[in-house]
């Protein structure tokens, strides 16, 4: 009988879209699915991925950002250039076939698709027909919009363009129109401003969820980089947004490293971290995020995994520091006492050989140990949440926006910078004076405060140091001594598969 | 009269037709028949596998007894072709039939080994493990991304292509001794009757049936398999020297032993196989066969084993004066396995200066690398011997399968038959995986402290099928007609359970997964017409539906048409003393392919996060995410044209066939990229792409000697094949062929205009002395940068020419057989060398041993060389699959008693230029160590009484 061909879904973990939204809780779960894309690579296991074309863990959202924002700069080098795509990224010679790029582009657009699906499923009409009370939905929908804006912001920053999709478009194979960088800017800004009014004020949401602080932070970021994105400086708005965030009641945690520990959701850092990407050794397992960072920090010869809360050997020494970054702590003896200086340099030459994990300095910034010395839940998968945005960044952004003519107050700017210094040094021995507060100072200070937090490439571009030859670091552009790179490399190419499947997209110049 | 076979056993079911009339009968279970004849009428006796014999009635004789003579070339031989049978003469597609007498001899553990190398266009690549499965391909497989295994039909029951968890293969639970014949349907016109599942060709397996008086066969064999080749790695002395030269500060870490780790992980594997079968008539009435098999197979890797017990019962009663033929096959099989980890990688890399065991080691007495605090070191190879002995990975599977076939010839219209066939195949398997806390591979609770492993799994798979069809067969003057029409239904169910790692508190929770049922429904019709048994036209049409596609896309029609001309029956050739058979054939057909892993992509579905895949809103909650959806997903369509000629010369002394074919797979079910943001993945199954295969197949049989006590015949077969991807989704390359050495590296590509899975490498540069320059590649696109865009197609892993050669020689009581098999035109990427043979690997956490190739290249860094075409090697080979020598004592007790002693050598030798262990890897062509096949010495005895 042919009706037997209408089989039922048998897997208890799979449900028809029309049958899953039976309660407000189901919507909360669907919303958490949008957030989860920032941390998980699938819903079936850390070895799986809902993005094809590269290794599952390598396609994790934060790991992708780490590669494109940090690995392409002076901050770090990855030992195993036999991993596909690594060499192109860390030597600034990517092509559109580079699998790491496809991972980031597809992963970010997957977030856009998930956000749109949530908006599609949560219209008043559908809620009504499903008998769901609409009480919290203005907030839920605002969160989904900010998540969409966040991903479009990442794409604007890295690729300079992206296809447009919204919740009214048919799911399947629709080819979205290309958005230029300026159009992306307007879209991101519009979404954030629209969402903002329906969000709780900063630092008041449930931990891990989006509030006005997160929306303001993305706005502050795009305004600060507006000159790069659109050609039009908007430093005043950047500074105003920084003030909004600062006034929302966030506070620096007492110890710099608490931001990067297994209990950074409870040890006080939760008040400094504006937007964490949750990680959990038991319930939120993935091979990206802080797992790859902490496991990758472990020194091959030091076998110091246990002190970082993971197995002794970690992943065998994946990440090391390039000399030019390490020198920002080592060249001036002042920084011996800097709490942010978490470098291990014993028995290690500062100069790097890419394949030898025992050359170059390493760091212990992130850890799967808690503030009281305990361990995370697991020795492979870490508990440490990734601090995507935190207050210290806002302090430095305020100072920079001020120096770039965004208004504000010079004394306030200095105080913010010194607040970070005082925390780092434990006293005022590291404080600077107003004459020392310059843009040149800030780009290095940002490195010291925010390294390995996925900001570096964006910062170097804003300071005009990423491309060209003003600032050369080891392996920049390829050779060990580093070399100049062409201006077009300030943007990554659109991945070949993304171009091929959407005829509206065009390649970036130079590729 | 009575019909007996060549050893004097009565043969039931022999077709007896009175020529040029509609009269006929069949022999009963004692081989007896009776029929009323008029003087001058001619009786024709035909039976599968035997030459048809004709006797003209002289009007006086009251008894006509016949001894059947085996003959593969008989044109009236009946071949099973799916939902019925056909005579060889009338076949117009590409169908190969192999019966018991032509089966391969030697160490046959799984059924497909019986016909390995026997049929052109059919490739069988066996795995090395005991009882392990084979990669079986007909004409290379038709698909790029869907399942490429042929459909296997066992006594009318189409099997599932997927094996149950904890079993060795789909065929591992079937006793090869129960098999009587194989029919291989190669082209679309032949396989179209299986439309829905026939696109990779069909292998029909028929098992032995009961007949005649009681006869019992006892077959016993013993064998031992030894390792014949290992990977060339540095010995302890070479290793020490290389460390001294390159990393002198690490010399102190070396030990004093001299261990050949590959010798340590293998053993001489002993195996035995015992078969006992009895055939006869139950209660003197019901033809029956009962067979029992016990097979105990050790693997070369220490600890690996496969034990199988099977029992098969076949009953073939006939009722209502033979109007109702009943066939019942019931089989039970138990498979008991222990699996051994693939420890070749550790054995290659392990420091040869270290001992296997060290006194007082906390790791069960085995040597393991330790940190300064004496805990087991991280990121080092683990002792492969310890891994084998401390890992207990066992499974047990029960399988019941069988079918009930009812063939009813209508009383009022004997030309019409109704055949129904009900099949059932269920496997229940379970297994467990454990390691003791002494193992350095277990869950790592805290530093240096291992707590072992513990997990269990189970699997239930059920395959239910039901067919019913009507067959009308008649002769109207010079015209013959056979028409078949029917319905088929098949359902696959699959339920899996795993505990996941029980000792790891953070592991995923135990989980039961129930796959969506797959239901296939088909309506089919076939008509076979002939004129004067010289001109044949066959046509079929099938309408198929599958539950994997949306209602509007799920049904499709699959037609075929073919014809044959038996030229040798024409007057001008009929009396030729040279040409004894000549036939030309032509066929065209369409088939469908739906066997991709995704089962319900057409629906809009959500996935729920599993226990370790949650997200925290304050506390963890279970997220939902939508899944990729494609409402338009539908059939992949295969179209094939086949032209063939069959010939025999000199009274069938030299015979053979040639087939040429061209097939196109269109609307390929491809995991194609999707516009980012449009769907819920960047890739999913879509019907995009096209793939062409062309080929020629030649089969030749030659009876070199045909004398009373000296017979020698040989078979040679040849296959040449050319495959090309003609269209891919969005013209996008698809990387394939994952390799070791880096995370997520691929060495192959699917690209338009090339063979599937072509090797995709950088072009190595060489210095003037011909030495490869490390890390130096050609800048193929000339843009000044060597990056992904400079990779090029440098070869492929699939053979374009395959050959088989068999020789059977009997002299008096001796028999001597051998099989040769050859493969040409394929390359292997030597991933063992590319990921390991670099000096830098001496300087890892523990110094790793290296393949000896490093002594020639001096390469230092794996990342610089990993994707180089330097590692591509020619993988052509000639293999002596087996040689057997037997001696048979006959009639020493009473007639029909025989006793055969034999000995054999399996995998006697391989001739190849390939530098690795074995050039035969299957179609992938990537060598990152394999389970070695070894060389097997066999002894056997077969007693028939």
CSV table of N, CA and C in Angstrom, one decimal, chain A residues 1-2 4-7 9-11 13-17 20 29 32-33 35 42-45 50-52 55 82-84 93 95 98 102 105-106 110 113-114 117 165 172-174 207 265 278-279 282-285 306 311 313-314 316 355 377-379 385 497-498 500-501, chain B residues 378-379 444 446-447 487 489 505-506 508 511 514 516-517 519 521 523 543 547 554-555 604-610 612-618 621-626 628 630 673 675-676 678-683 686 730 732 741-745 787-789 861 863:
chain,number,residue,atom,x,y,z
A,1,UNK,N,0.8,-1.2,0.0
A,1,UNK,CA,0.0,0.0,0.0
A,1,UNK,C,0.9,1.2,0.0
A,2,UNK,N,0.5,2.2,-0.9
A,2,UNK,CA,1.4,3.3,-1.1
A,2,UNK,C,1.5,4.3,0.1
A,4,UNK,N,2.2,3.5,2.9
A,4,UNK,CA,3.4,3.2,3.7
A,4,UNK,C,4.6,4.0,3.4
A,5,UNK,N,4.5,4.7,2.2
A,5,UNK,CA,5.7,5.6,1.8
A,5,UNK,C,5.7,6.9,2.7
A,6,UNK,N,4.6,7.2,3.3
A,6,UNK,CA,4.6,8.3,4.2
A,6,UNK,C,5.1,7.9,5.6
A,7,UNK,N,6.4,7.8,5.7
A,7,UNK,CA,7.0,7.3,6.9
A,7,UNK,C,7.0,8.4,8.0
A,9,UNK,N,8.7,10.3,11.3
A,9,UNK,CA,10.1,10.5,11.8
A,9,UNK,C,10.2,9.6,13.1
A,10,UNK,N,11.3,8.9,13.1
A,10,UNK,CA,11.4,7.9,14.2
A,10,UNK,C,12.4,8.4,15.2
A,11,UNK,N,13.4,9.2,14.8
A,11,UNK,CA,14.4,9.6,15.7
A,11,UNK,C,13.9,10.5,16.8
A,13,UNK,N,15.1,12.6,18.6
A,13,UNK,CA,15.7,14.0,18.6
A,13,UNK,C,15.4,14.8,17.4
A,14,UNK,N,14.5,14.3,16.5
A,14,UNK,CA,14.1,15.0,15.3
A,14,UNK,C,12.6,15.2,15.3
A,15,UNK,N,12.1,16.4,15.0
A,15,UNK,CA,10.7,16.7,15.1
A,15,UNK,C,10.4,17.6,13.9
A,16,UNK,N,9.2,17.4,13.3
A,16,UNK,CA,8.7,18.3,12.3
A,16,UNK,C,8.6,19.8,12.8
A,17,UNK,N,9.0,20.7,11.9
A,17,UNK,CA,9.0,22.1,12.3
A,17,UNK,C,7.6,22.5,12.7
A,20,UNK,N,7.0,21.2,16.5
A,20,UNK,CA,7.9,21.4,17.6
A,20,UNK,C,7.5,22.6,18.5
A,29,UNK,N,13.9,27.4,23.5
A,29,UNK,CA,14.9,26.4,23.1
A,29,UNK,C,15.4,26.7,21.6
A,32,UNK,N,17.7,29.5,21.9
A,32,UNK,CA,19.0,29.1,22.4
A,32,UNK,C,19.8,28.4,21.3
A,33,UNK,N,19.0,27.8,20.3
A,33,UNK,CA,19.7,27.2,19.2
A,33,UNK,C,20.4,28.2,18.3
A,35,UNK,N,21.8,31.1,19.6
A,35,UNK,CA,23.0,31.4,20.4
A,35,UNK,C,24.0,30.2,20.3
A,42,UNK,N,27.5,21.4,16.1
A,42,UNK,CA,26.3,20.6,15.6
A,42,UNK,C,25.5,20.5,16.9
A,43,UNK,N,24.3,19.8,16.8
A,43,UNK,CA,23.6,19.4,18.0
A,43,UNK,C,23.7,17.9,18.3
A,44,UNK,N,24.6,17.3,17.5
A,44,UNK,CA,24.7,15.8,17.7
A,44,UNK,C,26.0,15.4,18.3
A,45,UNK,N,27.0,16.3,18.4
A,45,UNK,CA,28.3,15.9,19.0
A,45,UNK,C,29.4,16.8,18.6
A,50,UNK,N,27.3,21.1,11.3
A,50,UNK,CA,26.3,21.4,10.3
A,50,UNK,C,26.8,22.4,9.2
A,51,UNK,N,28.1,22.6,9.2
A,51,UNK,CA,28.8,23.3,8.1
A,51,UNK,C,29.8,22.3,7.5
A,52,UNK,N,29.7,22.2,6.1
A,52,UNK,CA,30.5,21.3,5.4
A,52,UNK,C,31.7,22.0,4.8
A,55,UNK,N,37.1,20.6,8.6
A,55,UNK,CA,37.0,19.8,9.8
A,55,UNK,C,36.0,20.4,10.8
A,82,UNK,N,50.3,21.8,8.1
A,82,UNK,CA,49.6,20.8,7.3
A,82,UNK,C,48.1,20.8,7.5
A,83,UNK,N,47.6,21.5,8.4
A,83,UNK,CA,46.2,21.6,8.5
A,83,UNK,C,45.7,22.6,7.4
A,84,UNK,N,44.7,22.1,6.7
A,84,UNK,CA,44.3,22.9,5.5
A,84,UNK,C,43.9,24.4,5.9
A,93,UNK,N,48.3,34.9,2.8
A,93,UNK,CA,48.3,34.6,1.3
A,93,UNK,C,47.1,33.8,0.9
A,95,UNK,N,43.7,32.3,-0.6
A,95,UNK,CA,42.9,32.3,-1.9
A,95,UNK,C,41.5,32.1,-1.5
A,98,UNK,N,40.4,28.8,0.3
A,98,UNK,CA,40.9,28.5,1.6
A,98,UNK,C,39.7,28.0,2.5
A,102,UNK,N,35.8,29.6,4.1
A,102,UNK,CA,34.5,29.1,3.9
A,102,UNK,C,33.8,28.8,5.2
A,105,UNK,N,32.6,32.1,6.8
A,105,UNK,CA,31.5,32.7,6.0
A,105,UNK,C,30.2,31.9,6.1
A,106,UNK,N,30.3,30.6,6.0
A,106,UNK,CA,29.2,29.8,6.1
A,106,UNK,C,28.6,29.7,7.5
A,110,UNK,N,25.0,30.9,8.6
A,110,UNK,CA,24.1,30.0,9.3
A,110,UNK,C,23.4,30.7,10.4
A,113,UNK,N,20.7,32.7,9.1
A,113,UNK,CA,19.6,31.8,8.7
A,113,UNK,C,18.8,31.4,9.9
A,114,UNK,N,19.5,31.0,11.0
A,114,UNK,CA,18.9,30.6,12.2
A,114,UNK,C,18.0,31.8,12.8
A,117,UNK,N,15.0,32.3,10.8
A,117,UNK,CA,14.0,31.2,11.1
A,117,UNK,C,13.3,31.5,12.4
A,165,UNK,N,19.5,38.3,3.6
A,165,UNK,CA,18.4,37.4,3.8
A,165,UNK,C,17.6,37.9,5.0
A,172,UNK,N,15.5,27.6,1.5
A,172,UNK,CA,15.9,26.6,0.4
A,172,UNK,C,17.1,27.1,-0.3
A,173,UNK,N,16.8,27.6,-1.5
A,173,UNK,CA,17.9,27.9,-2.4
A,173,UNK,C,17.9,29.3,-3.0
A,174,UNK,N,17.2,30.2,-2.3
A,174,UNK,CA,17.1,31.6,-2.7
A,174,UNK,C,18.5,32.2,-2.7
A,207,UNK,N,22.6,35.6,32.5
A,207,UNK,CA,24.0,35.4,32.0
A,207,UNK,C,24.0,34.7,30.6
A,265,UNK,N,32.1,32.7,34.6
A,265,UNK,CA,30.6,33.0,34.6
A,265,UNK,C,30.2,33.4,36.0
A,278,UNK,N,29.2,30.9,25.7
A,278,UNK,CA,29.2,29.8,26.7
A,278,UNK,C,29.9,28.6,26.2
A,279,UNK,N,30.6,28.0,27.1
A,279,UNK,CA,31.4,26.7,26.9
A,279,UNK,C,31.2,25.9,28.2
A,282,UNK,N,31.0,19.7,30.2
A,282,UNK,CA,30.0,18.6,30.2
A,282,UNK,C,28.9,18.8,29.2
A,283,UNK,N,28.3,20.0,29.2
A,283,UNK,CA,27.0,20.1,28.4
A,283,UNK,C,27.2,20.9,27.1
A,284,UNK,N,28.3,21.6,27.0
A,284,UNK,CA,28.5,22.4,25.7
A,284,UNK,C,29.8,22.1,25.1
A,285,UNK,N,30.0,20.9,24.6
A,285,UNK,CA,31.3,20.4,24.1
A,285,UNK,C,31.5,20.8,22.7
A,306,UNK,N,48.2,20.4,32.9
A,306,UNK,CA,47.5,20.3,34.2
A,306,UNK,C,47.3,21.7,34.8
A,311,UNK,N,44.4,17.9,30.1
A,311,UNK,CA,45.4,16.8,30.1
A,311,UNK,C,46.8,17.4,29.9
A,313,UNK,N,49.5,17.0,28.2
A,313,UNK,CA,50.1,17.3,26.9
A,313,UNK,C,49.3,18.3,26.1
A,314,UNK,N,48.0,18.5,26.5
A,314,UNK,CA,47.2,19.3,25.7
A,314,UNK,C,47.1,18.8,24.2
A,316,UNK,N,49.5,19.4,22.1
A,316,UNK,CA,50.8,19.3,21.6
A,316,UNK,C,51.5,20.6,21.1
A,355,UNK,N,57.3,24.9,12.5
A,355,UNK,CA,57.0,23.5,12.9
A,355,UNK,C,57.5,23.0,14.2
A,377,UNK,N,35.0,20.9,34.5
A,377,UNK,CA,34.3,19.6,34.6
A,377,UNK,C,35.0,18.5,33.8
A,378,UNK,N,35.8,18.8,32.8
A,378,UNK,CA,36.3,17.8,31.9
A,378,UNK,C,37.8,18.2,31.5
A,379,UNK,N,38.6,17.2,31.2
A,379,UNK,CA,40.0,17.5,30.9
A,379,UNK,C,40.2,17.7,29.4
A,385,UNK,N,34.2,30.3,29.4
A,385,UNK,CA,33.4,31.0,28.4
A,385,UNK,C,34.3,32.0,27.6
A,497,UNK,N,33.0,28.6,-3.0
A,497,UNK,CA,31.8,27.9,-3.0
A,497,UNK,C,30.6,28.9,-2.7
A,498,UNK,N,30.9,29.9,-1.9
A,498,UNK,CA,29.8,30.9,-1.7
A,498,UNK,C,29.5,31.7,-2.9
A,500,UNK,N,30.0,30.7,-6.0
A,500,UNK,CA,29.4,29.8,-7.0
A,500,UNK,C,27.9,29.6,-6.8
A,501,UNK,N,27.5,29.5,-5.5
A,501,UNK,CA,26.1,29.2,-5.2
A,501,UNK,C,25.2,30.4,-5.2
B,378,UNK,N,51.7,12.4,27.2
B,378,UNK,CA,50.7,12.8,26.3
B,378,UNK,C,51.3,12.9,24.9
B,379,UNK,N,50.4,12.8,23.9
B,379,UNK,CA,50.8,13.1,22.5
B,379,UNK,C,52.0,12.2,22.1
B,444,UNK,N,41.0,9.4,30.9
B,444,UNK,CA,42.0,10.0,31.8
B,444,UNK,C,41.2,10.9,32.8
B,446,UNK,N,42.4,11.9,36.0
B,446,UNK,CA,43.3,13.0,36.4
B,446,UNK,C,44.6,12.7,35.9
B,447,UNK,N,45.5,13.6,36.2
B,447,UNK,CA,46.9,13.4,35.6
B,447,UNK,C,47.4,12.1,35.9
B,487,UNK,N,4.2,-6.9,-8.3
B,487,UNK,CA,4.2,-5.8,-7.4
B,487,UNK,C,5.3,-6.2,-6.4
B,489,UNK,N,7.3,-5.0,-2.6
B,489,UNK,CA,7.2,-4.1,-1.4
B,489,UNK,C,8.4,-4.5,-0.5
B,505,UNK,N,32.2,10.8,32.9
B,505,UNK,CA,31.0,11.4,33.4
B,505,UNK,C,30.5,12.5,32.4
B,506,UNK,N,31.4,13.0,31.6
B,506,UNK,CA,31.0,14.1,30.7
B,506,UNK,C,30.7,13.6,29.3
B,508,UNK,N,28.5,11.8,26.3
B,508,UNK,CA,27.1,11.9,25.9
B,508,UNK,C,26.3,10.7,26.6
B,511,UNK,N,22.0,6.5,24.4
B,511,UNK,CA,21.1,7.0,23.4
B,511,UNK,C,20.6,5.9,22.5
B,514,UNK,N,16.5,5.7,16.3
B,514,UNK,CA,15.7,4.9,15.4
B,514,UNK,C,15.7,5.6,14.1
B,516,UNK,N,14.6,6.6,10.4
B,516,UNK,CA,13.4,6.6,9.7
B,516,UNK,C,13.3,5.3,8.8
B,517,UNK,N,12.1,4.7,8.9
B,517,UNK,CA,12.0,3.5,8.0
B,517,UNK,C,12.2,3.9,6.6
B,519,UNK,N,10.9,2.7,3.0
B,519,UNK,CA,9.9,1.8,2.3
B,519,UNK,C,10.0,2.0,0.8
B,521,UNK,N,8.3,0.7,-2.9
B,521,UNK,CA,7.2,0.0,-3.5
B,521,UNK,C,7.4,0.1,-5.0
B,523,UNK,N,5.9,-1.5,-9.0
B,523,UNK,CA,5.1,-2.2,-9.9
B,523,UNK,C,5.9,-2.5,-11.1
B,543,UNK,N,7.5,0.9,-12.2
B,543,UNK,CA,7.2,2.1,-11.6
B,543,UNK,C,7.5,2.0,-10.1
B,547,UNK,N,10.1,6.1,0.1
B,547,UNK,CA,9.6,7.0,1.2
B,547,UNK,C,10.6,8.2,1.4
B,554,UNK,N,8.1,11.1,-5.6
B,554,UNK,CA,8.6,9.8,-5.1
B,554,UNK,C,8.5,8.7,-6.1
B,555,UNK,N,7.6,8.9,-7.1
B,555,UNK,CA,7.4,7.8,-8.1
B,555,UNK,C,8.1,8.1,-9.4
B,604,UNK,N,10.5,19.6,6.5
B,604,UNK,CA,11.1,20.7,7.4
B,604,UNK,C,11.2,20.1,8.8
B,605,UNK,N,12.4,19.9,9.2
B,605,UNK,CA,12.6,19.2,10.5
B,605,UNK,C,13.5,20.1,11.4
B,606,UNK,N,13.4,19.8,12.7
B,606,UNK,CA,14.2,20.4,13.7
B,606,UNK,C,15.0,19.3,14.4
B,607,UNK,N,16.2,19.6,14.8
B,607,UNK,CA,17.0,18.7,15.6
B,607,UNK,C,17.1,19.2,17.0
B,608,UNK,N,17.0,18.3,17.9
B,608,UNK,CA,17.1,18.7,19.4
B,608,UNK,C,18.5,18.3,19.9
B,609,UNK,N,19.1,19.2,20.6
B,609,UNK,CA,20.5,19.0,21.1
B,609,UNK,C,20.6,17.8,22.0
B,610,UNK,N,21.7,17.0,21.8
B,610,UNK,CA,21.9,15.9,22.7
B,610,UNK,C,22.5,16.4,24.0
B,612,UNK,N,25.3,16.5,25.5
B,612,UNK,CA,26.5,17.3,25.6
B,612,UNK,C,26.5,18.4,24.6
B,613,UNK,N,25.4,18.6,24.0
B,613,UNK,CA,25.2,19.7,23.0
B,613,UNK,C,24.1,20.6,23.4
B,614,UNK,N,24.3,21.3,24.6
B,614,UNK,CA,23.3,22.2,25.1
B,614,UNK,C,23.9,23.6,25.1
B,615,UNK,N,23.1,24.6,25.5
B,615,UNK,CA,23.6,25.9,25.6
B,615,UNK,C,23.1,26.5,26.9
B,616,UNK,N,23.9,27.4,27.5
B,616,UNK,CA,23.5,27.9,28.8
B,616,UNK,C,22.8,29.2,28.7
B,617,UNK,N,21.6,29.3,29.1
B,617,UNK,CA,20.9,30.5,29.4
B,617,UNK,C,20.9,30.5,30.9
B,618,UNK,N,22.0,31.0,31.6
B,618,UNK,CA,22.1,30.7,33.0
B,618,UNK,C,22.4,29.3,33.2
B,621,UNK,N,20.1,24.6,28.7
B,621,UNK,CA,18.9,24.2,28.1
B,621,UNK,C,19.2,23.5,26.8
B,622,UNK,N,18.2,22.7,26.4
B,622,UNK,CA,18.4,21.9,25.2
B,622,UNK,C,18.0,22.7,23.9
B,623,UNK,N,18.9,23.0,23.1
B,623,UNK,CA,18.6,23.9,21.9
B,623,UNK,C,17.9,23.1,20.8
B,624,UNK,N,17.1,23.8,20.0
B,624,UNK,CA,16.6,23.3,18.8
B,624,UNK,C,17.2,24.0,17.6
B,625,UNK,N,17.5,23.3,16.6
B,625,UNK,CA,17.9,24.0,15.3
B,625,UNK,C,17.2,23.3,14.2
B,626,UNK,N,16.8,24.1,13.2
B,626,UNK,CA,16.3,23.5,12.0
B,626,UNK,C,17.3,22.8,11.2
B,628,UNK,N,18.7,21.1,7.4
B,628,UNK,CA,18.7,21.3,6.0
B,628,UNK,C,17.5,20.7,5.3
B,630,UNK,N,15.3,20.1,1.6
B,630,UNK,CA,15.2,20.2,0.1
B,630,UNK,C,14.0,19.5,-0.4
B,673,UNK,N,27.0,22.3,-2.5
B,673,UNK,CA,26.9,23.5,-1.7
B,673,UNK,C,25.6,24.2,-2.0
B,675,UNK,N,23.6,28.1,-1.3
B,675,UNK,CA,23.9,29.5,-1.1
B,675,UNK,C,23.9,29.8,0.4
B,676,UNK,N,24.9,30.4,0.9
B,676,UNK,CA,25.0,30.6,2.4
B,676,UNK,C,23.9,31.5,2.8
B,678,UNK,N,20.7,30.7,2.9
B,678,UNK,CA,19.4,30.4,2.3
B,678,UNK,C,18.8,29.1,2.9
B,679,UNK,N,19.6,28.3,3.6
B,679,UNK,CA,19.2,27.1,4.1
B,679,UNK,C,19.8,26.8,5.4
B,680,UNK,N,19.7,25.6,6.0
B,680,UNK,CA,20.2,25.4,7.3
B,680,UNK,C,21.5,24.5,7.3
B,681,UNK,N,22.2,24.7,6.3
B,681,UNK,CA,23.6,24.2,6.2
B,681,UNK,C,24.2,24.9,4.9
B,682,UNK,N,25.5,24.8,4.7
B,682,UNK,CA,26.0,25.3,3.5
B,682,UNK,C,26.2,24.2,2.5
B,683,UNK,N,25.6,23.0,2.8
B,683,UNK,CA,25.7,21.9,1.9
B,683,UNK,C,24.6,20.9,2.2
B,686,UNK,N,21.3,17.4,-3.2
B,686,UNK,CA,20.5,18.0,-4.3
B,686,UNK,C,20.8,17.2,-5.5
B,730,UNK,N,27.3,23.6,-9.6
B,730,UNK,CA,27.9,25.0,-9.7
B,730,UNK,C,29.3,24.9,-10.2
B,732,UNK,N,31.6,23.4,-9.0
B,732,UNK,CA,32.5,23.5,-7.9
B,732,UNK,C,33.2,22.2,-7.7
B,741,UNK,N,47.9,13.2,8.6
B,741,UNK,CA,48.9,14.3,8.5
B,741,UNK,C,48.2,15.6,8.5
B,742,UNK,N,47.8,16.2,9.6
B,742,UNK,CA,47.0,17.4,9.6
B,742,UNK,C,45.6,17.1,9.8
B,743,UNK,N,44.8,18.0,10.3
B,743,UNK,CA,43.4,17.8,10.6
B,743,UNK,C,42.6,18.3,9.4
B,744,UNK,N,41.9,17.4,8.7
B,744,UNK,CA,41.0,17.7,7.7
B,744,UNK,C,41.7,17.9,6.3
B,745,UNK,N,42.8,17.2,6.1
B,745,UNK,CA,43.5,17.3,4.8
B,745,UNK,C,42.8,16.4,3.8
B,787,UNK,N,49.7,28.5,-3.6
B,787,UNK,CA,48.7,28.2,-2.7
B,787,UNK,C,47.7,27.2,-3.3
B,788,UNK,N,46.5,27.1,-2.6
B,788,UNK,CA,45.5,26.1,-3.1
B,788,UNK,C,45.3,26.1,-4.6
B,789,UNK,N,45.4,27.2,-5.2
B,789,UNK,CA,45.1,27.3,-6.6
B,789,UNK,C,46.2,26.7,-7.5
B,861,UNK,N,60.3,18.3,7.1
B,861,UNK,CA,59.0,18.8,7.7
B,861,UNK,C,57.8,18.2,7.0
B,863,UNK,N,54.6,19.3,7.0
B,863,UNK,CA,53.7,20.2,6.4
B,863,UNK,C,54.2,20.7,5.0
